[in-house]
mmCIF file of C-alpha atoms in Angstrom:
data_model
loop_
_atom_site.group_PDB
_atom_site.id
_atom_site.type_symbol
_atom_site.label_atom_id
_atom_site.label_comp_id
_atom_site.label_asym_id
_atom_site.label_seq_id
_atom_site.Cartn_x
_atom_site.Cartn_y
_atom_site.Cartn_z
ATOM 1 C CA ARG D 3 3.191 -24.298 1.335
ATOM 2 C CA ALA D 4 6.773 -24.934 0.454
ATOM 3 C CA PRO D 5 9.303 -22.276 1.793
ATOM 4 C CA PRO D 6 9.847 -19.460 -0.699
ATOM 5 C CA VAL D 7 13.075 -19.490 -2.693
ATOM 6 C CA LEU D 8 13.437 -15.584 -2.268
ATOM 7 C CA LYS D 9 13.634 -14.895 1.404
ATOM 8 C CA GLY D 10 13.740 -11.359 2.832
ATOM 9 C CA ARG D 11 12.601 -8.121 1.063
ATOM 10 C CA ALA D 12 13.885 -5.096 -0.615
ATOM 11 C CA THR D 13 16.141 -3.125 1.872
ATOM 12 C CA SER D 14 17.983 0.157 2.231
ATOM 13 C CA GLU D 15 21.356 -1.684 2.104
ATOM 14 C CA GLY D 16 20.267 -4.013 -0.703
ATOM 15 C CA THR D 17 18.865 -1.321 -3.039
ATOM 16 C CA ALA D 18 21.905 0.865 -2.353
ATOM 17 C CA ALA D 19 24.216 -2.078 -3.367
ATOM 18 C CA TYR D 20 22.046 -2.553 -6.435
ATOM 19 C CA ARG D 21 22.583 1.015 -7.270
ATOM 20 C CA ALA D 22 26.269 0.762 -6.965
ATOM 21 C CA THR D 23 26.587 -2.386 -9.108
ATOM 22 C CA GLN D 24 23.923 -2.967 -11.734
ATOM 23 C CA GLY D 25 23.153 0.768 -11.635
ATOM 24 C CA ALA D 26 26.654 1.938 -11.582
ATOM 25 C CA GLY D 27 26.325 3.801 -14.949
ATOM 26 C CA ALA D 28 23.151 5.417 -14.232
ATOM 27 C CA ALA D 29 22.828 9.288 -14.614
ATOM 28 C CA ASP D 30 21.825 11.538 -11.852
ATOM 29 C CA GLY D 31 18.096 11.388 -10.990
ATOM 30 C CA HIS D 32 17.582 7.816 -12.397
ATOM 31 C CA PHE D 33 17.338 6.302 -8.950
ATOM 32 C CA ARG D 34 14.872 7.865 -6.429
ATOM 33 C CA GLU D 35 15.598 7.825 -2.736
ATOM 34 C CA TRP D 36 12.434 7.154 -0.723
ATOM 35 C CA ARG D 37 11.979 5.804 2.783
ATOM 36 C CA GLY D 38 15.519 4.346 2.751
ATOM 37 C CA LEU D 39 15.084 2.531 -0.528
ATOM 38 C CA SER D 40 16.837 3.329 -3.916
ATOM 39 C CA LEU D 41 14.129 2.776 -6.725
ATOM 40 C CA SER D 42 14.787 3.056 -10.415
ATOM 41 C CA SER D 43 12.769 5.870 -12.104
ATOM 42 C CA VAL D 44 11.791 3.345 -14.878
ATOM 43 C CA GLY D 45 10.134 0.117 -13.736
ATOM 44 C CA MET D 46 8.992 -3.009 -15.645
ATOM 45 C CA GLY D 47 5.327 -3.817 -16.150
ATOM 46 C CA THR D 48 3.985 -7.296 -17.067
ATOM 47 C CA TYR D 49 0.415 -6.736 -18.050
ATOM 48 C CA LEU D 50 -0.034 -7.467 -21.662
ATOM 49 C CA GLY D 51 0.274 -10.730 -23.783
ATOM 50 C CA PRO D 52 -1.490 -14.039 -24.229
ATOM 51 C CA ASP D 53 -1.555 -16.872 -21.639
ATOM 52 C CA ASP D 54 0.956 -19.066 -23.296
ATOM 53 C CA ASP D 55 4.406 -20.432 -22.683
ATOM 54 C CA ALA D 56 5.975 -18.290 -25.347
ATOM 55 C CA THR D 57 4.977 -15.066 -23.611
ATOM 56 C CA ASP D 58 6.069 -16.435 -20.249
ATOM 57 C CA ALA D 59 9.570 -17.059 -21.691
ATOM 58 C CA LEU D 60 9.654 -13.531 -23.111
ATOM 59 C CA TYR D 61 8.773 -11.996 -19.737
ATOM 60 C CA GLU D 62 11.312 -14.130 -17.908
ATOM 61 C CA ALA D 63 14.102 -13.009 -20.279
ATOM 62 C CA ALA D 64 12.907 -9.410 -20.072
ATOM 63 C CA VAL D 65 12.991 -9.390 -16.184
ATOM 64 C CA GLU D 66 16.497 -10.912 -16.203
ATOM 65 C CA GLN D 67 17.737 -8.267 -18.758
ATOM 66 C CA ALA D 68 15.965 -5.288 -17.069
ATOM 67 C CA VAL D 69 17.267 -6.212 -13.563
ATOM 68 C CA ALA D 70 20.789 -6.707 -14.978
ATOM 69 C CA SER D 71 20.722 -3.319 -16.505
ATOM 70 C CA GLY D 72 19.632 -0.758 -13.798
ATOM 71 C CA ILE D 73 15.910 -1.393 -13.447
ATOM 72 C CA ASN D 74 15.084 -2.704 -10.065
ATOM 73 C CA VAL D 75 11.326 -2.152 -9.841
ATOM 74 C CA VAL D 76 9.048 -4.978 -11.181
ATOM 75 C CA ASP D 77 5.308 -4.672 -11.221
ATOM 76 C CA SER D 78 2.713 -7.410 -11.685
ATOM 77 C CA ALA D 79 -0.748 -8.591 -10.538
ATOM 78 C CA VAL D 80 -2.244 -11.868 -9.730
ATOM 79 C CA ASN D 81 -4.788 -11.536 -12.507
ATOM 80 C CA TYR D 82 -2.343 -10.543 -15.212
ATOM 81 C CA ARG D 83 -2.428 -13.409 -17.806
ATOM 82 C CA SER D 84 -4.286 -15.658 -15.314
ATOM 83 C CA GLN D 85 -1.391 -15.616 -12.712
ATOM 84 C CA ARG D 86 1.218 -16.424 -15.372
ATOM 85 C CA SER D 87 2.951 -13.041 -15.303
ATOM 86 C CA GLU D 88 3.613 -13.396 -11.483
ATOM 87 C CA ARG D 89 4.999 -16.874 -11.976
ATOM 88 C CA ALA D 90 7.276 -15.700 -14.817
ATOM 89 C CA VAL D 91 8.572 -12.962 -12.529
ATOM 90 C CA GLY D 92 9.198 -15.434 -9.800
ATOM 91 C CA ARG D 93 11.172 -17.845 -12.021
ATOM 92 C CA ALA D 94 13.220 -14.951 -13.406
ATOM 93 C CA LEU D 95 14.168 -13.462 -9.968
ATOM 94 C CA GLY D 96 14.980 -16.924 -8.691
ATOM 95 C CA ARG D 97 17.433 -17.545 -11.406
ATOM 96 C CA LEU D 98 19.114 -14.147 -10.867
ATOM 97 C CA VAL D 99 19.468 -14.705 -7.244
ATOM 98 C CA ARG D 100 20.628 -18.250 -7.640
ATOM 99 C CA ALA D 101 23.294 -17.121 -10.138
ATOM 100 C CA GLY D 102 24.406 -14.292 -7.932
ATOM 101 C CA SER D 103 23.498 -11.782 -10.623
ATOM 102 C CA ALA D 104 21.152 -9.969 -8.207
ATOM 103 C CA ALA D 105 20.268 -9.924 -4.578
ATOM 104 C CA ARG D 106 16.641 -10.334 -3.487
ATOM 105 C CA GLU D 107 17.135 -7.286 -1.259
ATOM 106 C CA GLY D 108 18.008 -5.154 -4.262
ATOM 107 C CA VAL D 109 14.846 -5.531 -6.208
ATOM 108 C CA VAL D 110 11.460 -3.998 -5.462
ATOM 109 C CA VAL D 111 8.514 -6.211 -6.368
ATOM 110 C CA ALA D 112 4.951 -5.033 -6.498
ATOM 111 C CA THR D 113 1.768 -6.958 -7.223
ATOM 112 C CA LYS D 114 -1.908 -6.435 -6.823
ATOM 113 C CA GLY D 115 -5.133 -8.140 -5.669
ATOM 114 C CA GLY D 116 -8.840 -7.440 -6.255
ATOM 115 C CA PHE D 117 -9.797 -8.842 -9.645
ATOM 116 C CA LEU D 118 -10.627 -12.559 -10.146
ATOM 117 C CA PRO D 119 -7.441 -14.237 -11.622
ATOM 118 C CA PHE D 120 -8.845 -17.760 -12.086
ATOM 119 C CA ASP D 121 -9.150 -19.383 -15.551
ATOM 120 C CA GLY D 122 -12.242 -21.204 -14.101
ATOM 121 C CA PRO D 123 -14.609 -20.846 -11.208
ATOM 122 C CA ALA D 124 -13.263 -19.513 -7.918
ATOM 123 C CA PRO D 125 -12.497 -22.041 -5.218
ATOM 124 C CA PRO D 126 -15.571 -23.150 -3.257
ATOM 125 C CA GLY D 127 -16.167 -21.161 -0.149
ATOM 126 C CA LEU D 128 -13.935 -18.283 -1.172
ATOM 127 C CA LEU D 129 -16.655 -15.824 -2.192
ATOM 128 C CA ARG D 130 -19.746 -15.131 -0.096
ATOM 129 C CA PRO D 131 -22.969 -13.664 -1.325
ATOM 130 C CA GLY D 132 -22.406 -9.933 -1.915
ATOM 131 C CA ASP D 133 -18.643 -10.127 -1.883
ATOM 132 C CA LEU D 134 -18.310 -9.933 -5.631
ATOM 133 C CA VAL D 135 -18.818 -6.620 -7.396
ATOM 134 C CA ALA D 136 -19.231 -6.101 -11.163
ATOM 135 C CA GLY D 137 -18.913 -9.842 -11.590
ATOM 136 C CA CYS D 138 -15.083 -9.590 -11.174
ATOM 137 C CA HIS D 139 -13.917 -7.665 -8.150
ATOM 138 C CA CYS D 140 -13.596 -8.426 -4.483
ATOM 139 C CA MET D 141 -11.637 -7.018 -1.626
ATOM 140 C CA THR D 142 -12.771 -8.824 1.451
ATOM 141 C CA PRO D 143 -10.028 -9.867 4.050
ATOM 142 C CA ARG D 144 -10.904 -13.465 3.319
ATOM 143 C CA TYR D 145 -10.362 -12.973 -0.365
ATOM 144 C CA LEU D 146 -7.239 -10.912 0.045
ATOM 145 C CA GLU D 147 -5.791 -13.626 2.339
ATOM 146 C CA ASP D 148 -6.148 -16.042 -0.463
ATOM 147 C CA GLN D 149 -4.798 -13.693 -3.065
ATOM 148 C CA ILE D 150 -1.711 -12.704 -1.078
ATOM 149 C CA GLU D 151 -0.818 -16.348 -0.557
ATOM 150 C CA ARG D 152 -1.279 -17.097 -4.248
ATOM 151 C CA SER D 153 0.969 -14.221 -5.200
ATOM 152 C CA ARG D 154 3.658 -15.265 -2.710
ATOM 153 C CA VAL D 155 3.627 -18.804 -4.156
ATOM 154 C CA ASN D 156 3.564 -17.532 -7.772
ATOM 155 C CA LEU D 157 6.468 -15.004 -7.149
ATOM 156 C CA ASP D 158 8.226 -17.382 -4.750
ATOM 157 C CA LEU D 159 8.680 -14.489 -2.387
ATOM 158 C CA GLU D 160 8.766 -14.574 1.499
ATOM 159 C CA THR D 161 7.674 -10.846 1.444
ATOM 160 C CA ILE D 162 5.952 -8.876 -1.353
ATOM 161 C CA ASP D 163 7.455 -5.395 -1.136
ATOM 162 C CA ILE D 164 4.427 -3.483 -2.274
ATOM 163 C CA TYR D 165 0.839 -4.899 -2.405
ATOM 164 C CA TYR D 166 -1.830 -2.890 -4.062
ATOM 165 C CA LEU D 167 -5.705 -3.023 -3.768
ATOM 166 C CA HIS D 168 -6.340 -3.330 -7.555
ATOM 167 C CA ASN D 169 -8.840 -0.699 -8.818
ATOM 168 C CA PRO D 170 -10.965 -0.426 -5.577
ATOM 169 C CA GLU D 171 -13.023 2.271 -7.468
ATOM 170 C CA THR D 172 -14.694 -0.703 -9.220
ATOM 171 C CA GLN D 173 -16.750 -1.012 -6.035
ATOM 172 C CA LEU D 174 -18.110 2.482 -6.302
ATOM 173 C CA GLY D 175 -19.943 1.497 -9.530
ATOM 174 C CA GLU D 176 -22.342 -0.595 -7.583
ATOM 175 C CA LEU D 177 -22.201 0.226 -3.902
ATOM 176 C CA PRO D 178 -22.706 3.389 -1.822
ATOM 177 C CA ARG D 179 -19.609 5.149 -0.888
ATOM 178 C CA ARG D 180 -20.319 4.497 2.842
ATOM 179 C CA GLU D 181 -20.212 0.836 2.228
ATOM 180 C CA VAL D 182 -17.084 0.926 0.140
ATOM 181 C CA THR D 183 -15.462 2.875 2.768
ATOM 182 C CA ARG D 184 -16.391 0.203 5.273
ATOM 183 C CA ARG D 185 -14.920 -2.406 2.976
ATOM 184 C CA LEU D 186 -11.641 -0.369 2.553
ATOM 185 C CA ARG D 187 -11.296 -0.127 6.269
ATOM 186 C CA ALA D 188 -11.611 -3.912 6.555
ATOM 187 C CA ALA D 189 -9.057 -4.370 3.839
ATOM 188 C CA PHE D 190 -6.657 -1.873 5.351
ATOM 189 C CA GLU D 191 -6.960 -3.642 8.658
ATOM 190 C CA PHE D 192 -6.110 -6.971 7.037
ATOM 191 C CA LEU D 193 -3.118 -5.485 4.969
ATOM 192 C CA GLU D 194 -1.622 -3.872 8.087
ATOM 193 C CA GLY D 195 -1.720 -7.264 9.708
ATOM 194 C CA ALA D 196 -0.101 -8.778 6.617
ATOM 195 C CA ALA D 197 2.611 -6.232 6.900
ATOM 196 C CA ARG D 198 3.205 -6.960 10.544
ATOM 197 C CA ASP D 199 3.514 -10.644 9.584
ATOM 198 C CA ARG D 200 6.053 -9.567 6.986
ATOM 199 C CA ARG D 201 4.116 -11.105 4.124
ATOM 200 C CA ILE D 202 3.980 -7.703 2.568
ATOM 201 C CA GLY D 203 6.178 -4.600 3.082
ATOM 202 C CA LEU D 204 3.915 -1.704 2.153
ATOM 203 C CA TYR D 205 0.522 -1.365 0.621
ATOM 204 C CA GLY D 206 -1.581 1.066 -1.420
ATOM 205 C CA THR D 207 -4.139 1.359 -4.277
ATOM 206 C CA ALA D 208 -3.440 0.745 -7.990
ATOM 207 C CA THR D 209 -6.245 2.615 -9.770
ATOM 208 C CA TRP D 210 -7.308 3.337 -13.245
ATOM 209 C CA SER D 211 -9.883 6.183 -12.949
ATOM 210 C CA GLY D 212 -10.369 6.919 -9.328
ATOM 211 C CA TYR D 213 -7.656 9.490 -8.683
ATOM 212 C CA ARG D 214 -8.149 11.150 -12.129
ATOM 213 C CA GLN D 215 -11.786 12.145 -11.775
ATOM 214 C CA PRO D 216 -13.450 15.286 -10.609
ATOM 215 C CA GLN D 217 -14.605 15.106 -6.996
ATOM 216 C CA SER D 218 -18.267 14.851 -8.179
ATOM 217 C CA ALA D 219 -17.688 11.579 -10.119
ATOM 218 C CA ARG D 220 -19.139 8.490 -8.650
ATOM 219 C CA ASP D 221 -15.745 6.535 -8.782
ATOM 220 C CA PHE D 222 -13.665 9.405 -7.456
ATOM 221 C CA LEU D 223 -11.108 8.431 -4.845
ATOM 222 C CA SER D 224 -9.634 10.918 -2.321
ATOM 223 C CA LEU D 225 -6.056 10.149 -1.352
ATOM 224 C CA PRO D 226 -6.211 12.357 1.775
ATOM 225 C CA ASP D 227 -9.256 10.323 2.845
ATOM 226 C CA LEU D 228 -7.646 7.050 2.179
ATOM 227 C CA VAL D 229 -4.490 8.027 4.009
ATOM 228 C CA ALA D 230 -6.625 9.200 6.961
ATOM 229 C CA LEU D 231 -8.370 5.844 6.958
ATOM 230 C CA ALA D 232 -4.970 4.112 7.061
ATOM 231 C CA GLU D 233 -3.995 6.188 9.974
ATOM 232 C CA GLU D 234 -7.121 5.336 11.852
ATOM 233 C CA VAL D 235 -6.292 1.566 11.237
ATOM 234 C CA GLY D 236 -2.507 1.617 11.544
ATOM 235 C CA GLY D 237 -1.597 4.710 13.420
ATOM 236 C CA ALA D 238 1.034 7.226 12.403
ATOM 237 C CA GLU D 239 3.361 4.336 11.180
ATOM 238 C CA HIS D 240 0.677 2.906 8.783
ATOM 239 C CA ARG D 241 1.965 1.185 5.722
ATOM 240 C CA PHE D 242 -0.373 2.837 3.139
ATOM 241 C CA ARG D 243 2.551 4.492 1.252
ATOM 242 C CA VAL D 244 2.346 3.762 -2.461
ATOM 243 C CA VAL D 245 -0.195 4.540 -5.205
ATOM 244 C CA GLN D 246 -0.219 3.740 -8.805
ATOM 245 C CA LEU D 247 -2.324 5.401 -11.588
ATOM 246 C CA PRO D 248 -2.147 6.184 -15.272
ATOM 247 C CA TYR D 249 -0.086 9.243 -16.151
ATOM 248 C CA ASN D 250 1.344 10.005 -19.592
ATOM 249 C CA LEU D 251 1.474 12.597 -22.251
ATOM 250 C CA ALA D 252 -2.249 11.986 -23.071
ATOM 251 C CA MET D 253 -3.469 11.575 -19.482
ATOM 252 C CA THR D 254 -1.985 14.370 -17.410
ATOM 253 C CA GLU D 255 -4.667 14.636 -14.682
ATOM 254 C CA ALA D 256 -2.295 13.517 -11.836
ATOM 255 C CA PHE D 257 -0.322 16.665 -12.508
ATOM 256 C CA THR D 258 -2.860 19.092 -13.819
ATOM 257 C CA LEU D 259 -6.208 18.338 -12.226
ATOM 258 C CA ALA D 260 -6.665 19.897 -8.802
ATOM 259 C CA ASN D 261 -9.062 17.362 -7.330
ATOM 260 C CA GLN D 262 -7.459 16.174 -4.136
ATOM 261 C CA GLY D 263 -8.273 17.618 -0.633
ATOM 262 C CA ALA D 264 -11.356 19.430 0.684
ATOM 263 C CA GLY D 265 -11.706 23.192 1.074
ATOM 264 C CA ASN D 266 -11.136 26.030 -1.356
ATOM 265 C CA GLU D 267 -7.579 24.889 -2.512
ATOM 266 C CA PRO D 268 -7.578 21.278 -3.696
ATOM 267 C CA VAL D 269 -4.322 20.079 -5.337
ATOM 268 C CA PRO D 270 -3.428 17.513 -8.034
ATOM 269 C CA LEU D 271 -2.776 13.933 -6.973
ATOM 270 C CA LEU D 272 1.062 14.228 -7.327
ATOM 271 C CA GLU D 273 1.226 17.163 -4.964
ATOM 272 C CA SER D 274 -1.179 15.557 -2.596
ATOM 273 C CA ALA D 275 0.902 12.466 -2.516
ATOM 274 C CA ARG D 276 4.082 14.566 -1.874
ATOM 275 C CA ARG D 277 2.424 16.132 1.070
ATOM 276 C CA LEU D 278 1.235 12.854 2.427
ATOM 277 C CA ASP D 279 4.707 10.989 1.940
ATOM 278 C CA VAL D 280 3.102 8.620 -0.628
ATOM 279 C CA TYR D 281 5.272 7.344 -3.419
ATOM 280 C CA VAL D 282 3.715 7.467 -6.896
ATOM 281 C CA MET D 283 4.214 4.862 -9.661
ATOM 282 C CA SER D 284 2.724 5.665 -13.120
ATOM 283 C CA SER D 285 1.075 3.060 -15.131
ATOM 284 C CA ALA D 286 0.312 3.327 -18.890
ATOM 285 C CA SER D 287 3.484 5.419 -19.239
ATOM 286 C CA ILE D 288 3.540 5.017 -23.015
ATOM 287 C CA TYR D 289 -0.268 4.261 -23.002
ATOM 288 C CA GLN D 290 0.191 0.639 -24.052
ATOM 289 C CA GLY D 291 2.337 1.678 -27.099
ATOM 290 C CA GLN D 292 -0.043 4.461 -28.368
ATOM 291 C CA LEU D 293 2.662 7.086 -27.354
ATOM 292 C CA ALA D 294 5.559 5.086 -28.810
ATOM 293 C CA THR D 295 5.459 6.644 -32.323
ATOM 294 C CA ASN D 296 4.372 9.838 -34.113
ATOM 295 C CA LEU D 297 4.632 12.382 -31.212
ATOM 296 C CA PRO D 298 4.605 15.991 -32.256
ATOM 297 C CA ALA D 299 7.994 17.545 -32.960
ATOM 298 C CA VAL D 300 7.744 19.873 -30.014
ATOM 299 C CA ILE D 301 8.150 16.942 -27.618
ATOM 300 C CA ALA D 302 11.597 16.141 -29.105
ATOM 301 C CA ARG D 303 12.584 19.674 -28.769
ATOM 302 C CA PHE D 304 11.715 19.939 -25.078
ATOM 303 C CA LEU D 305 12.865 16.344 -24.293
ATOM 304 C CA PRO D 306 16.178 16.144 -26.051
ATOM 305 C CA GLY D 307 19.039 13.579 -26.179
ATOM 306 C CA LEU D 308 16.855 10.532 -26.891
ATOM 307 C CA ASP D 309 16.351 8.334 -29.906
ATOM 308 C CA THR D 310 12.701 7.273 -29.985
ATOM 309 C CA ASP D 311 9.247 8.571 -29.137
ATOM 310 C CA ALA D 312 8.783 5.757 -26.657
ATOM 311 C CA GLN D 313 11.887 7.057 -24.803
ATOM 312 C CA ARG D 314 10.572 10.580 -25.007
ATOM 313 C CA ALA D 315 7.158 9.506 -23.640
ATOM 314 C CA LEU D 316 8.893 7.836 -20.721
ATOM 315 C CA GLN D 317 11.132 10.796 -20.138
ATOM 316 C CA PHE D 318 8.078 13.020 -19.918
ATOM 317 C CA VAL D 319 6.571 10.865 -17.128
ATOM 318 C CA ARG D 320 9.770 10.353 -14.986
ATOM 319 C CA SER D 321 10.607 14.033 -15.319
ATOM 320 C CA THR D 322 7.294 15.178 -13.919
ATOM 321 C CA PRO D 323 7.612 16.467 -10.339
ATOM 322 C CA GLY D 324 6.088 13.915 -8.028
ATOM 323 C CA VAL D 325 6.450 10.813 -10.153
ATOM 324 C CA GLY D 326 8.628 8.192 -8.525
ATOM 325 C CA THR D 327 8.789 5.420 -11.044
ATOM 326 C CA ALA D 328 7.356 5.209 -14.589
ATOM 327 C CA LEU D 329 6.169 1.652 -15.327
ATOM 328 C CA VAL D 330 6.311 0.349 -18.899
ATOM 329 C CA GLY D 331 5.610 -3.095 -20.225
ATOM 330 C CA MET D 332 8.582 -4.904 -21.648
ATOM 331 C CA LYS D 333 8.577 -8.306 -23.404
ATOM 332 C CA THR D 334 11.408 -8.176 -25.853
ATOM 333 C CA PRO D 335 15.161 -7.463 -25.674
ATOM 334 C CA ALA D 336 14.452 -4.368 -27.855
ATOM 335 C CA HIS D 337 11.816 -3.224 -25.470
ATOM 336 C CA VAL D 338 14.115 -3.540 -22.519
ATOM 337 C CA ALA D 339 17.140 -1.867 -24.262
ATOM 338 C CA GLU D 340 14.935 1.078 -25.260
ATOM 339 C CA ALA D 341 13.872 1.568 -21.636
ATOM 340 C CA VAL D 342 17.254 1.015 -20.271
ATOM 341 C CA ARG D 343 18.473 3.847 -22.425
ATOM 342 C CA LEU D 344 16.769 6.162 -19.879
ATOM 343 C CA CYS D 345 19.025 4.946 -17.079
ATOM 344 C CA ALA D 346 21.870 6.815 -18.695
ATOM 345 C CA VAL D 347 19.995 10.102 -19.108
ATOM 346 C CA SER D 348 18.961 12.507 -16.356
ATOM 347 C CA PRO D 349 15.427 13.538 -16.051
ATOM 348 C CA VAL D 350 14.598 17.010 -17.629
ATOM 349 C CA PRO D 351 14.979 19.697 -14.999
ATOM 350 C CA TRP D 352 11.877 21.674 -14.056
ATOM 351 C CA SER D 353 13.159 24.852 -15.652
ATOM 352 C CA GLU D 354 12.885 23.103 -19.078
ATOM 353 C CA PHE D 355 10.043 20.618 -18.350
ATOM 354 C CA GLN D 356 7.625 23.385 -17.372
ATOM 355 C CA LYS D 357 7.917 24.799 -20.960
ATOM 356 C CA LEU D 358 5.823 21.812 -22.168
ATOM 357 C CA PHE D 359 2.826 23.312 -20.256
ATOM 358 C CA ALA D 360 3.445 26.870 -21.185
ATOM 359 C CA PRO D 361 0.852 28.602 -23.379
ATOM 360 C CA ALA D 362 1.611 28.436 -27.077
#
């Protein structure tokens, strides 16, 4: 494997310098201070689009524009567009660093592993009988080893700042919970080792349904249980510190559904994450464009000072107590400019935000 172009990782000093330069015009509250890092409250996603050169070029330009404009969180996954999204991110970051337009240490890069990313059969010997679930998902240490190395090559990174197990609840659709817990323990042990080797910084879970379900659901995930598992594996200084899940105006469970924690007083995911010192990134912040137009007029009244419904949908997410970074897909200069507008606007204070949830 050739040495990576982008050595190092996001650091306290690097993200603070980013905030003081590319983020110099940001409003109060745009950057979130967490575990020594300064992270933008809006982050760039790279999920959608066909597997073609034109889309690669769009994403590369969008990454360069976003990072130059106050957005220092970039999210991808090895299976997004058959590995092409990761490669586009890597090329764009490499150009920024080489040109001196950004420092590697100032940008937080996240990616995911779990789903098959290949545009053909998996390499021989990678998957053993019983490893693959639902025909598309695997999280064995052997498989994650391969996927992390692919992602490091694609992104051209020495260290991936945040590495997620991608939708581990997929395994609960076919396997008993005890077996899935055993597999999660093995995955966490591997990821703790990858963090010690500085191939990744922190790890966590990027989910779709797991954290948004009632506790009785077959694919429910308990954040306190997962953090406890990480503590068993990695001790008090374990690196399970970030989760990602959908949260938006149409999917509010992370804030409103008290499903995390045992006993008589479970709490919503966002509150549970706060108590456990776990950073939350929201996916589907504008629901893949479905919340970008035709929002009710009341939304504009309680989320003022913005020009478009897409901005208001993002403002709702980043203003929710407990949300760290609201991720949104960006492929065009107009998309980036629309998201960057939020950098110059403070999140809505709780005294006003809570009115959105007040009885009519």
